[in-house]
CSV table of C-alpha atoms and ligand atoms in Angstrom, one decimal:
chain,number,residue,atom,x,y,z
A,41,UNK,CA,-20.6,22.7,0.4
A,42,UNK,CA,-20.6,22.4,-3.4
A,43,UNK,CA,-23.3,25.1,-4.0
A,44,UNK,CA,-21.1,27.1,-6.4
A,45,UNK,CA,-19.7,24.1,-8.1
A,46,UNK,CA,-20.7,22.4,-11.3
A,47,UNK,CA,-21.8,18.9,-10.2
A,48,UNK,CA,-21.5,16.2,-12.9
A,49,UNK,CA,-22.7,12.6,-13.3
A,50,UNK,CA,-20.0,10.0,-13.7
A,51,UNK,CA,-19.8,6.4,-15.0
A,52,UNK,CA,-17.7,4.4,-12.6
A,53,UNK,CA,-16.4,0.8,-13.1
A,54,UNK,CA,-15.4,-1.5,-10.2
A,55,UNK,CA,-13.5,-4.5,-11.7
A,56,UNK,CA,-12.7,-7.8,-9.9
A,57,UNK,CA,-9.0,-7.7,-8.7
A,58,UNK,CA,-6.8,-10.0,-10.7
A,59,UNK,CA,-3.4,-9.7,-8.9
A,60,UNK,CA,-2.5,-13.1,-7.5
A,61,UNK,CA,-4.2,-13.8,-4.1
A,62,UNK,CA,-5.8,-10.4,-4.0
A,63,UNK,CA,-9.3,-10.7,-2.4
A,64,UNK,CA,-10.1,-7.0,-1.7
A,65,UNK,CA,-12.6,-5.0,-3.7
A,66,UNK,CA,-12.4,-1.3,-4.1
A,67,UNK,CA,-16.0,-0.3,-3.1
A,68,UNK,CA,-18.4,-2.1,-0.7
A,69,UNK,CA,-22.1,-1.9,-1.4
A,70,UNK,CA,-22.7,1.0,1.0
A,71,UNK,CA,-20.1,3.2,-0.8
A,72,UNK,CA,-21.7,2.2,-4.1
A,73,UNK,CA,-25.1,3.3,-2.7
A,74,UNK,CA,-23.6,6.7,-1.8
A,75,UNK,CA,-22.6,7.1,-5.4
A,76,UNK,CA,-25.8,5.8,-7.1
A,77,UNK,CA,-27.9,8.0,-4.7
A,78,UNK,CA,-26.0,11.0,-5.9
A,79,UNK,CA,-26.9,10.2,-9.5
A,80,UNK,CA,-23.8,8.3,-10.7
A,81,UNK,CA,-23.7,5.1,-12.6
A,82,UNK,CA,-21.7,2.2,-11.1
A,83,UNK,CA,-20.8,-0.9,-13.0
A,84,UNK,CA,-19.5,-3.8,-10.9
A,85,UNK,CA,-17.8,-6.8,-12.4
A,86,UNK,CA,-19.6,-10.1,-11.6
A,87,UNK,CA,-18.3,-11.6,-8.3
A,88,UNK,CA,-16.0,-8.7,-7.7
A,89,UNK,CA,-17.0,-8.5,-4.0
A,90,UNK,CA,-17.0,-12.2,-3.3
A,91,UNK,CA,-13.5,-12.4,-1.8
A,92,UNK,CA,-14.5,-9.8,0.8
A,93,UNK,CA,-17.9,-11.4,1.5
A,94,UNK,CA,-20.2,-9.4,-0.8
A,95,UNK,CA,-22.6,-10.9,-3.3
A,96,UNK,CA,-23.7,-9.5,-6.6
A,97,UNK,CA,-27.2,-9.1,-5.1
A,98,UNK,CA,-25.8,-6.8,-2.5
A,99,UNK,CA,-24.4,-4.5,-5.2
A,100,UNK,CA,-27.7,-4.7,-7.2
A,101,UNK,CA,-29.6,-3.5,-4.1
A,102,UNK,CA,-27.1,-0.6,-3.8
A,103,UNK,CA,-28.1,0.4,-7.4
A,104,UNK,CA,-25.1,-1.0,-9.3
A,105,UNK,CA,-25.3,-2.7,-12.7
A,106,UNK,CA,-23.5,-6.0,-12.7
A,107,UNK,CA,-21.4,-6.7,-15.9
A,108,UNK,CA,-19.9,-10.1,-16.7
A,109,UNK,CA,-17.1,-9.1,-18.8
A,110,UNK,CA,-14.2,-6.9,-17.6
A,111,UNK,CA,-13.6,-5.7,-21.2
A,112,UNK,CA,-17.1,-4.3,-21.4
A,113,UNK,CA,-16.8,-2.8,-17.9
A,114,UNK,CA,-13.6,-0.9,-18.8
A,115,UNK,CA,-15.0,0.2,-22.2
A,116,UNK,CA,-18.3,1.6,-20.8
A,117,UNK,CA,-16.7,3.4,-17.7
A,118,UNK,CA,-15.2,6.9,-17.6
A,119,UNK,CA,-13.5,6.1,-14.3
A,120,UNK,CA,-12.2,2.9,-12.8
A,121,UNK,CA,-11.9,2.6,-9.1
A,122,UNK,CA,-9.9,-0.4,-8.1
A,123,UNK,CA,-7.4,-1.6,-5.4
A,124,UNK,CA,-4.2,-2.6,-7.0
A,125,UNK,CA,-2.2,-1.2,-10.0
A,126,UNK,CA,-3.3,-2.5,-13.4
A,127,UNK,CA,-1.9,-6.0,-14.0
A,128,UNK,CA,-0.4,-7.1,-17.4
A,129,UNK,CA,-3.7,-8.9,-18.3
A,130,UNK,CA,-5.6,-5.6,-17.7
A,131,UNK,CA,-3.4,-3.4,-19.8
A,132,UNK,CA,-5.4,-4.1,-23.0
A,133,UNK,CA,-8.5,-2.6,-21.3
A,134,UNK,CA,-6.8,0.8,-20.8
A,135,UNK,CA,-7.4,3.7,-23.3
A,136,UNK,CA,-6.4,7.3,-23.6
A,137,UNK,CA,-8.2,9.5,-21.2
A,138,UNK,CA,-9.6,6.7,-19.0
A,139,UNK,CA,-9.2,7.7,-15.3
A,140,UNK,CA,-7.9,5.1,-12.8
A,141,UNK,CA,-8.1,5.8,-9.0
A,142,UNK,CA,-6.2,3.1,-7.2
A,143,UNK,CA,-2.8,2.1,-5.6
A,144,UNK,CA,-0.1,2.4,-8.3
A,145,UNK,CA,3.2,2.7,-6.5
A,146,UNK,CA,4.8,3.8,-9.8
A,147,UNK,CA,8.2,4.5,-8.3
A,148,UNK,CA,8.6,0.7,-7.6
A,149,UNK,CA,8.2,-0.2,-11.3
A,150,UNK,CA,9.5,1.7,-14.3
A,151,UNK,CA,7.8,-0.9,-16.5
A,152,UNK,CA,4.4,-0.2,-15.1
A,153,UNK,CA,5.0,3.6,-15.3
A,154,UNK,CA,6.0,3.4,-18.9
A,155,UNK,CA,3.1,1.2,-19.9
A,156,UNK,CA,0.6,3.5,-18.2
A,157,UNK,CA,2.2,6.6,-19.9
A,158,UNK,CA,2.0,4.8,-23.2
A,159,UNK,CA,-1.7,4.2,-22.6
A,160,UNK,CA,-2.2,7.9,-21.8
A,161,UNK,CA,-4.5,7.2,-18.9
A,162,UNK,CA,-5.2,9.7,-16.1
A,163,UNK,CA,-3.7,8.1,-13.0
A,164,UNK,CA,-4.9,9.3,-9.5
A,165,UNK,CA,-2.9,7.3,-6.9
A,166,UNK,CA,-4.3,6.5,-3.5
A,167,UNK,CA,-0.8,6.5,-2.0
A,168,UNK,CA,0.2,10.1,-2.9
A,169,UNK,CA,-3.0,11.9,-2.0
A,170,UNK,CA,-2.4,13.8,1.3
A,171,UNK,CA,-4.7,15.5,3.8
A,172,UNK,CA,-4.6,18.9,5.6
A,173,UNK,CA,-2.2,17.3,8.2
A,174,UNK,CA,0.2,16.1,5.5
A,175,UNK,CA,-0.8,12.5,6.2
A,176,UNK,CA,-1.6,9.9,3.6
A,177,UNK,CA,-5.2,9.1,4.4
A,178,UNK,CA,-5.9,6.4,1.9
A,179,UNK,CA,-2.6,4.6,2.4
A,180,UNK,CA,-2.9,4.8,6.2
A,181,UNK,CA,-5.4,2.0,6.9
A,182,UNK,CA,-3.5,-0.4,4.6
A,183,UNK,CA,-0.3,0.5,6.4
A,184,UNK,CA,-1.9,-0.1,9.7
A,185,UNK,CA,-2.9,-3.6,8.5
A,186,UNK,CA,0.4,-4.4,6.8
A,187,UNK,CA,2.3,-3.2,9.9
A,188,UNK,CA,0.3,-5.5,12.2
A,189,UNK,CA,0.6,-8.4,9.7
A,190,UNK,CA,4.4,-7.8,9.3
A,191,UNK,CA,5.0,-9.0,12.9
A,192,UNK,CA,2.5,-11.9,12.6
A,193,UNK,CA,4.3,-13.1,9.4
A,194,UNK,CA,7.8,-12.3,10.7
A,195,UNK,CA,7.1,-14.3,13.9
A,196,UNK,CA,6.0,-17.3,11.8
A,197,UNK,CA,9.1,-17.0,9.6
A,198,UNK,CA,11.3,-17.3,12.7
A,199,UNK,CA,10.0,-20.8,13.3
A,200,UNK,CA,12.3,-23.7,12.3
A,201,UNK,CA,10.0,-25.1,9.5
A,202,UNK,CA,10.2,-21.8,7.8
A,203,UNK,CA,14.0,-21.9,8.0
A,204,UNK,CA,14.0,-19.3,10.8
A,205,UNK,CA,16.3,-19.5,13.8
A,206,UNK,CA,13.7,-21.2,15.9
A,207,UNK,CA,13.0,-18.3,18.1
A,208,UNK,CA,9.7,-17.4,19.9
A,209,UNK,CA,9.5,-13.6,19.6
A,210,UNK,CA,8.4,-13.0,23.2
A,211,UNK,CA,10.6,-15.7,24.7
A,212,UNK,CA,9.6,-17.3,28.0
A,213,UNK,CA,10.7,-16.4,31.5
A,214,UNK,CA,14.5,-17.0,31.8
A,215,UNK,CA,15.0,-17.3,28.1
A,216,UNK,CA,16.0,-14.6,25.6
A,217,UNK,CA,13.3,-12.5,23.8
A,218,UNK,CA,13.4,-11.6,20.2
A,219,UNK,CA,15.1,-8.3,19.0
A,220,UNK,CA,12.9,-6.5,16.5
A,221,UNK,CA,14.3,-3.7,14.4
A,222,UNK,CA,11.9,-1.4,12.5
A,223,UNK,CA,13.2,0.9,9.8
A,224,UNK,CA,10.8,3.8,9.5
A,225,UNK,CA,8.4,4.8,12.3
A,226,UNK,CA,5.4,5.9,10.2
A,227,UNK,CA,2.1,4.1,10.1
A,228,UNK,CA,3.5,0.7,9.3
A,229,UNK,CA,6.3,1.1,11.8
A,230,UNK,CA,4.1,2.3,14.6
A,231,UNK,CA,1.7,-0.6,14.1
A,232,UNK,CA,4.4,-3.2,13.8
A,233,UNK,CA,6.0,-1.9,17.0
A,234,UNK,CA,2.7,-2.1,18.9
A,235,UNK,CA,2.2,-5.8,18.0
A,236,UNK,CA,5.9,-6.8,18.5
A,237,UNK,CA,5.8,-5.1,21.9
A,238,UNK,CA,2.6,-7.0,22.7
A,239,UNK,CA,4.4,-10.2,21.8
A,240,UNK,CA,7.0,-9.3,24.5
A,241,UNK,CA,9.9,-8.6,22.1
A,242,UNK,CA,12.5,-5.9,22.5
A,243,UNK,CA,11.7,-3.3,19.8
A,244,UNK,CA,13.8,-0.5,18.3
A,245,UNK,CA,12.5,1.9,15.7
A,246,UNK,CA,14.9,3.8,13.5
A,247,UNK,CA,13.6,7.0,11.8
A,248,UNK,CA,15.0,10.3,10.6
A,249,UNK,CA,12.2,12.5,11.9
A,250,UNK,CA,12.9,13.7,15.5
A,251,UNK,CA,9.4,14.9,16.1
A,252,UNK,CA,7.9,11.6,14.9
A,253,UNK,CA,10.3,9.7,17.3
A,254,UNK,CA,9.2,12.0,20.1
A,255,UNK,CA,5.6,11.2,19.4
A,256,UNK,CA,6.2,7.4,19.1
A,257,UNK,CA,8.0,7.3,22.5
A,258,UNK,CA,5.0,8.9,24.2
A,259,UNK,CA,2.4,6.5,22.7
A,260,UNK,CA,4.2,3.2,22.6
A,261,UNK,CA,5.0,0.8,25.5
A,262,UNK,CA,8.3,0.9,27.4
A,263,UNK,CA,9.8,-2.1,25.5
A,264,UNK,CA,9.9,0.1,22.3
A,265,UNK,CA,12.7,2.6,21.9
A,266,UNK,CA,13.5,4.9,19.1
A,267,UNK,CA,16.8,6.0,17.7
A,268,UNK,CA,18.0,8.3,14.9
A,269,UNK,CA,18.8,6.2,11.7
A,270,UNK,CA,22.6,6.9,11.4
A,271,UNK,CA,24.8,4.5,9.5
A,272,UNK,CA,26.6,3.3,12.6
A,273,UNK,CA,23.3,2.8,14.6
A,274,UNK,CA,21.9,0.7,11.7
A,275,UNK,CA,25.1,-1.4,11.2
A,276,UNK,CA,25.2,-2.2,14.9
A,277,UNK,CA,21.5,-3.0,15.4
A,278,UNK,CA,21.3,-5.2,12.3
A,279,UNK,CA,23.8,-7.6,13.7
A,280,UNK,CA,21.7,-8.1,16.8
A,281,UNK,CA,18.2,-8.3,15.2
A,282,UNK,CA,16.1,-11.4,14.9
A,283,UNK,CA,13.4,-9.7,12.8
A,284,UNK,CA,13.9,-6.5,10.7
A,285,UNK,CA,10.9,-4.7,9.2
A,286,UNK,CA,11.4,-2.4,6.3
A,287,UNK,CA,8.9,0.5,6.5
A,288,UNK,CA,10.7,3.7,5.3
A,289,UNK,CA,8.9,5.8,2.8
A,290,UNK,CA,9.6,9.0,0.9
A,291,UNK,CA,6.2,9.6,-0.8
A,292,UNK,CA,6.2,9.1,-4.5
A,293,UNK,CA,9.9,8.0,-4.6
A,294,UNK,CA,11.7,4.7,-4.5
A,295,UNK,CA,12.2,3.4,-0.9
A,296,UNK,CA,15.6,4.1,0.5
A,297,UNK,CA,17.9,1.0,0.3
A,298,UNK,CA,18.9,0.8,3.9
A,299,UNK,CA,20.3,-2.8,4.2
A,300,UNK,CA,22.9,-3.6,1.6
A,301,UNK,CA,23.9,-7.1,0.5
A,302,UNK,CA,27.1,-6.6,2.5
A,303,UNK,CA,25.3,-5.7,5.7
A,304,UNK,CA,23.0,-8.7,5.2
A,305,UNK,CA,26.1,-10.9,5.7
A,306,UNK,CA,26.5,-9.6,9.2
A,307,UNK,CA,23.0,-10.8,10.3
A,308,UNK,CA,22.3,-13.9,12.3
A,309,UNK,CA,21.7,-17.1,10.5
A,310,UNK,CA,17.9,-17.7,10.4
A,311,UNK,CA,17.0,-14.1,11.1
A,312,UNK,CA,14.1,-12.6,9.1
A,313,UNK,CA,13.6,-9.5,6.9
A,314,UNK,CA,10.0,-8.4,6.2
A,315,UNK,CA,10.1,-5.7,3.5
A,316,UNK,CA,6.7,-4.0,3.8
A,317,UNK,CA,8.1,-1.2,1.6
A,318,UNK,CA,8.6,-3.6,-1.3
A,319,UNK,CA,5.7,-1.8,-3.2
A,320,UNK,CA,8.0,1.2,-3.5
A,321,UNK,CA,11.0,-1.0,-4.5
A,322,UNK,CA,11.9,-2.2,-1.0
A,323,UNK,CA,14.3,-1.1,1.8
A,324,UNK,CA,16.7,-4.0,1.4
A,325,UNK,CA,19.1,-4.5,-1.6
A,326,UNK,CA,18.3,-8.2,-1.7
A,327,UNK,CA,14.5,-7.8,-1.8
A,328,UNK,CA,12.2,-8.7,-4.7
A,329,UNK,CA,8.4,-8.9,-4.7
A,330,UNK,CA,6.8,-12.2,-3.7
A,331,UNK,CA,3.2,-13.4,-3.6
A,332,UNK,CA,1.1,-14.9,-0.8
A,333,UNK,CA,1.4,-18.4,-2.3
A,334,UNK,CA,5.2,-18.3,-2.0
A,335,UNK,CA,5.9,-15.4,0.3
A,336,UNK,CA,9.6,-16.1,1.3
A,337,UNK,CA,13.0,-16.9,-0.1
A,338,UNK,CA,16.4,-17.1,1.5
A,339,UNK,CA,19.6,-15.1,0.8
A,340,UNK,CA,22.7,-15.6,2.9
A,341,UNK,CA,20.8,-17.7,5.4
A,342,UNK,CA,18.4,-14.8,6.1
A,343,UNK,CA,14.7,-15.4,5.4
A,344,UNK,CA,13.1,-12.6,3.2
A,345,UNK,CA,9.4,-12.0,3.2
A,346,UNK,CA,8.3,-9.3,0.5
A,347,UNK,CA,4.6,-9.7,-0.4
A,348,UNK,CA,3.6,-6.5,-2.2
A,349,UNK,CA,-0.1,-6.8,-1.3
A,350,UNK,CA,-0.1,-7.9,2.3
A,351,UNK,CA,-3.6,-6.5,3.2
A,352,UNK,CA,-5.1,-8.6,0.4
A,353,UNK,CA,-4.7,-11.7,2.7
A,354,UNK,CA,-7.1,-10.2,5.3
A,355,UNK,CA,-9.6,-8.9,2.7
A,356,UNK,CA,-12.6,-8.4,4.9
A,357,UNK,CA,-10.8,-6.2,7.3
A,358,UNK,CA,-8.9,-4.4,4.6
A,359,UNK,CA,-11.9,-3.7,2.3
A,360,UNK,CA,-13.9,-2.2,5.1
A,361,UNK,CA,-10.9,-0.2,6.4
A,362,UNK,CA,-10.2,1.1,2.8
A,363,UNK,CA,-13.9,2.1,2.3
A,364,UNK,CA,-14.0,4.1,5.6
A,365,UNK,CA,-11.4,6.5,4.1
A,366,UNK,CA,-12.2,6.2,0.4
A,367,UNK,CA,-15.9,7.1,0.6
A,368,UNK,CA,-15.6,10.9,0.7
A,369,UNK,CA,-12.9,11.0,-1.9
A,370,UNK,CA,-14.8,8.7,-4.3
A,371,UNK,CA,-17.9,10.9,-3.9
A,372,UNK,CA,-16.0,14.2,-4.5
A,373,UNK,CA,-14.3,12.7,-7.5
A,374,UNK,CA,-17.6,11.6,-9.0
A,375,UNK,CA,-19.4,14.9,-8.2
A,376,UNK,CA,-16.7,17.2,-9.3
A,377,UNK,CA,-14.9,15.4,-12.1
A,378,UNK,CA,-11.1,15.2,-12.1
A,379,UNK,CA,-10.4,18.9,-12.5
A,380,UNK,CA,-12.8,19.9,-9.7
A,381,UNK,CA,-11.3,17.2,-7.5
A,382,UNK,CA,-7.7,18.3,-8.1
A,383,UNK,CA,-8.7,21.9,-7.4
A,384,UNK,CA,-10.0,21.0,-3.9
A,385,UNK,CA,-6.5,21.2,-2.2
A,386,UNK,CA,-2.8,20.7,-2.8
A,387,UNK,CA,-3.2,17.3,-1.2
A,388,UNK,CA,-5.9,16.3,-3.8
A,389,UNK,CA,-3.7,17.6,-6.6
A,390,UNK,CA,-0.8,15.5,-5.4
A,391,UNK,CA,-2.9,12.4,-6.2
A,392,UNK,CA,-2.4,13.1,-9.9
A,393,UNK,CA,0.6,11.0,-11.0
A,394,UNK,CA,0.2,11.2,-14.8
A,395,UNK,CA,-2.1,12.6,-17.5
A,396,UNK,CA,-2.1,12.7,-21.3
A,397,UNK,CA,1.1,10.6,-21.5
A,398,UNK,CA,3.1,12.9,-19.2
A,399,UNK,CA,4.2,12.5,-15.6
A,400,UNK,CA,2.6,15.1,-13.2
A,401,UNK,CA,4.0,14.2,-9.8
A,402,UNK,CA,7.4,15.9,-9.0
A,403,UNK,CA,8.7,13.0,-7.0
A,404,UNK,CA,8.0,10.7,-9.9
A,405,UNK,CA,9.7,13.0,-12.4
A,406,UNK,CA,12.8,12.9,-10.2
A,407,UNK,CA,12.6,9.1,-10.0
A,408,UNK,CA,12.3,8.6,-13.8
A,409,UNK,CA,13.8,11.6,-15.5
A,410,UNK,CA,14.2,9.4,-18.6
A,411,UNK,CA,10.4,9.2,-18.9
A,412,UNK,CA,9.8,13.0,-18.8
B,1129,LIG,N1,3.6,-4.5,1.2
B,1129,LIG,C1,2.3,-4.1,1.5
B,1129,LIG,O1,1.3,-4.8,1.3
B,1129,LIG,C2,2.1,-2.7,2.0
B,1129,LIG,C3,0.9,-2.3,2.6
B,1129,LIG,C4,0.8,-1.0,3.1
B,1129,LIG,C5,1.9,-0.1,3.0
B,1129,LIG,N2,3.0,-0.5,2.4
B,1129,LIG,C6,4.2,0.4,2.3
B,1129,LIG,O2,4.9,0.5,3.5
B,1129,LIG,C7,5.7,1.7,3.4
B,1129,LIG,C8,5.6,2.5,4.6
B,1129,LIG,O3,4.3,3.1,4.6
B,1129,LIG,P1,3.8,4.1,5.8
B,1129,LIG,O4,2.3,4.3,5.6
B,1129,LIG,O5,4.2,3.6,7.1
B,1129,LIG,O6,4.6,5.4,5.5
B,1129,LIG,P2,4.7,6.7,6.4
B,1129,LIG,O7,4.9,7.9,5.5
B,1129,LIG,O8,3.6,6.7,7.4
B,1129,LIG,O9,6.1,6.4,7.2
B,1129,LIG,C9,7.3,6.3,6.6
B,1129,LIG,C10,8.4,6.7,7.6
B,1129,LIG,O10,9.7,6.4,7.1
B,1129,LIG,C11,10.5,7.4,7.6
B,1129,LIG,N3,11.8,7.4,6.8
B,1129,LIG,C12,12.0,8.0,5.6
B,1129,LIG,N4,13.3,7.8,5.2
B,1129,LIG,C13,13.9,7.1,6.2
B,1129,LIG,C14,15.2,6.6,6.4
B,1129,LIG,N5,16.2,6.8,5.5
B,1129,LIG,N6,15.4,5.9,7.5
B,1129,LIG,C15,14.5,5.7,8.5
B,1129,LIG,N7,13.2,6.1,8.3
B,1129,LIG,C16,12.9,6.8,7.2
B,1129,LIG,C17,9.7,8.6,7.6
B,1129,LIG,O11,10.3,9.6,8.5
B,1129,LIG,C18,8.4,8.1,8.1
B,1129,LIG,O12,8.2,8.2,9.5
B,1129,LIG,C19,5.3,2.4,2.1
B,1129,LIG,O13,6.2,2.0,1.0
B,1129,LIG,C20,3.9,1.8,1.8
B,1129,LIG,O14,3.5,1.9,0.5
B,1129,LIG,C21,3.2,-1.8,1.9
């Protein structure tokens, strides 16, 4: 396939994730093996894979070099492939021209965007790369997982000890079932609906894409219905919901704020909001990011769950799911270098969020005109 292309050899670093309660690792040993077999050098930080069940020995067997010190790993690598956006403690390792390929979700944080621009890194974001079908292939498996988890976590939050309204999502014969409202019927929404329906709840998905709603109705069970997200539909459904899941996305932009503080006051006491879209700023006005050790807080008697790295809690599943999709992109990036990679398609090009201290992605320029 690449006969006419100029293949290069790349030095890639895989750091240990440092975001709180993040147990994923970007590359599993078999993906590392694919890169080293193609002539690339892969540095892996000591114990980087442990949270997902991989030992340093597994990486050594795959041809990686284990480095103890993250400072050295960043300094000796041309490209860093990681899972989560750089954390404050990692900022000192960044330097002009260093390429990072990971989840950034820049639209959710002006501070992160500005810091990375100041460092003049080349940022390729997993979440804005799209494929020939206009889907987001690297985000998709994490969204499948977060969608499924959102109902698991939401059901738990409805229990009394979590300050929920003491409702079993599926009810029992003769007793009310839970009402689940899902905002956004994409990958997160579809997977949340499937699990909530399996629990036996009544599920409504609100979206603004008629074709997508048509497709969802044909693949989901009969206790899931779809509705166009109008202001009146949303206001009415919010008052009846026991569990609301925020999953609306406009790629590269801040999530639309669908539930205002005023609307929150109309919700049942002890109902639950799970804001999966919190990584892009969140769908609820009252959301702020939380972590796995303290995932919830309460506003106006409504329990809020807003963990920004939900798949990190099921690291084994998430790391394998991520690698299934990441492998061909990582190999192409290593073989072709950044310019060859971006030239492959418009979808690849859309992964580039910033370079040389300037924003590249149109949606991001529109979100932060002050940073252009
Ligand atoms: N918190 C986490 O750990 C975690 C993990 C994975 C994904 N996510 C996030 O979840 C969000 C959803 O991801 P996804 O993969 O399902 O996206 P997606 O693109 O597959 O789906 C988004 C859906 O939102 C719909 N939408 C857009 N604007 C809307 C509006 N105003 N009202 C109703 N629907 C609207 C779109 O039509 C689309 O169907 C993203 O922000 C993603 O980054 C978070």
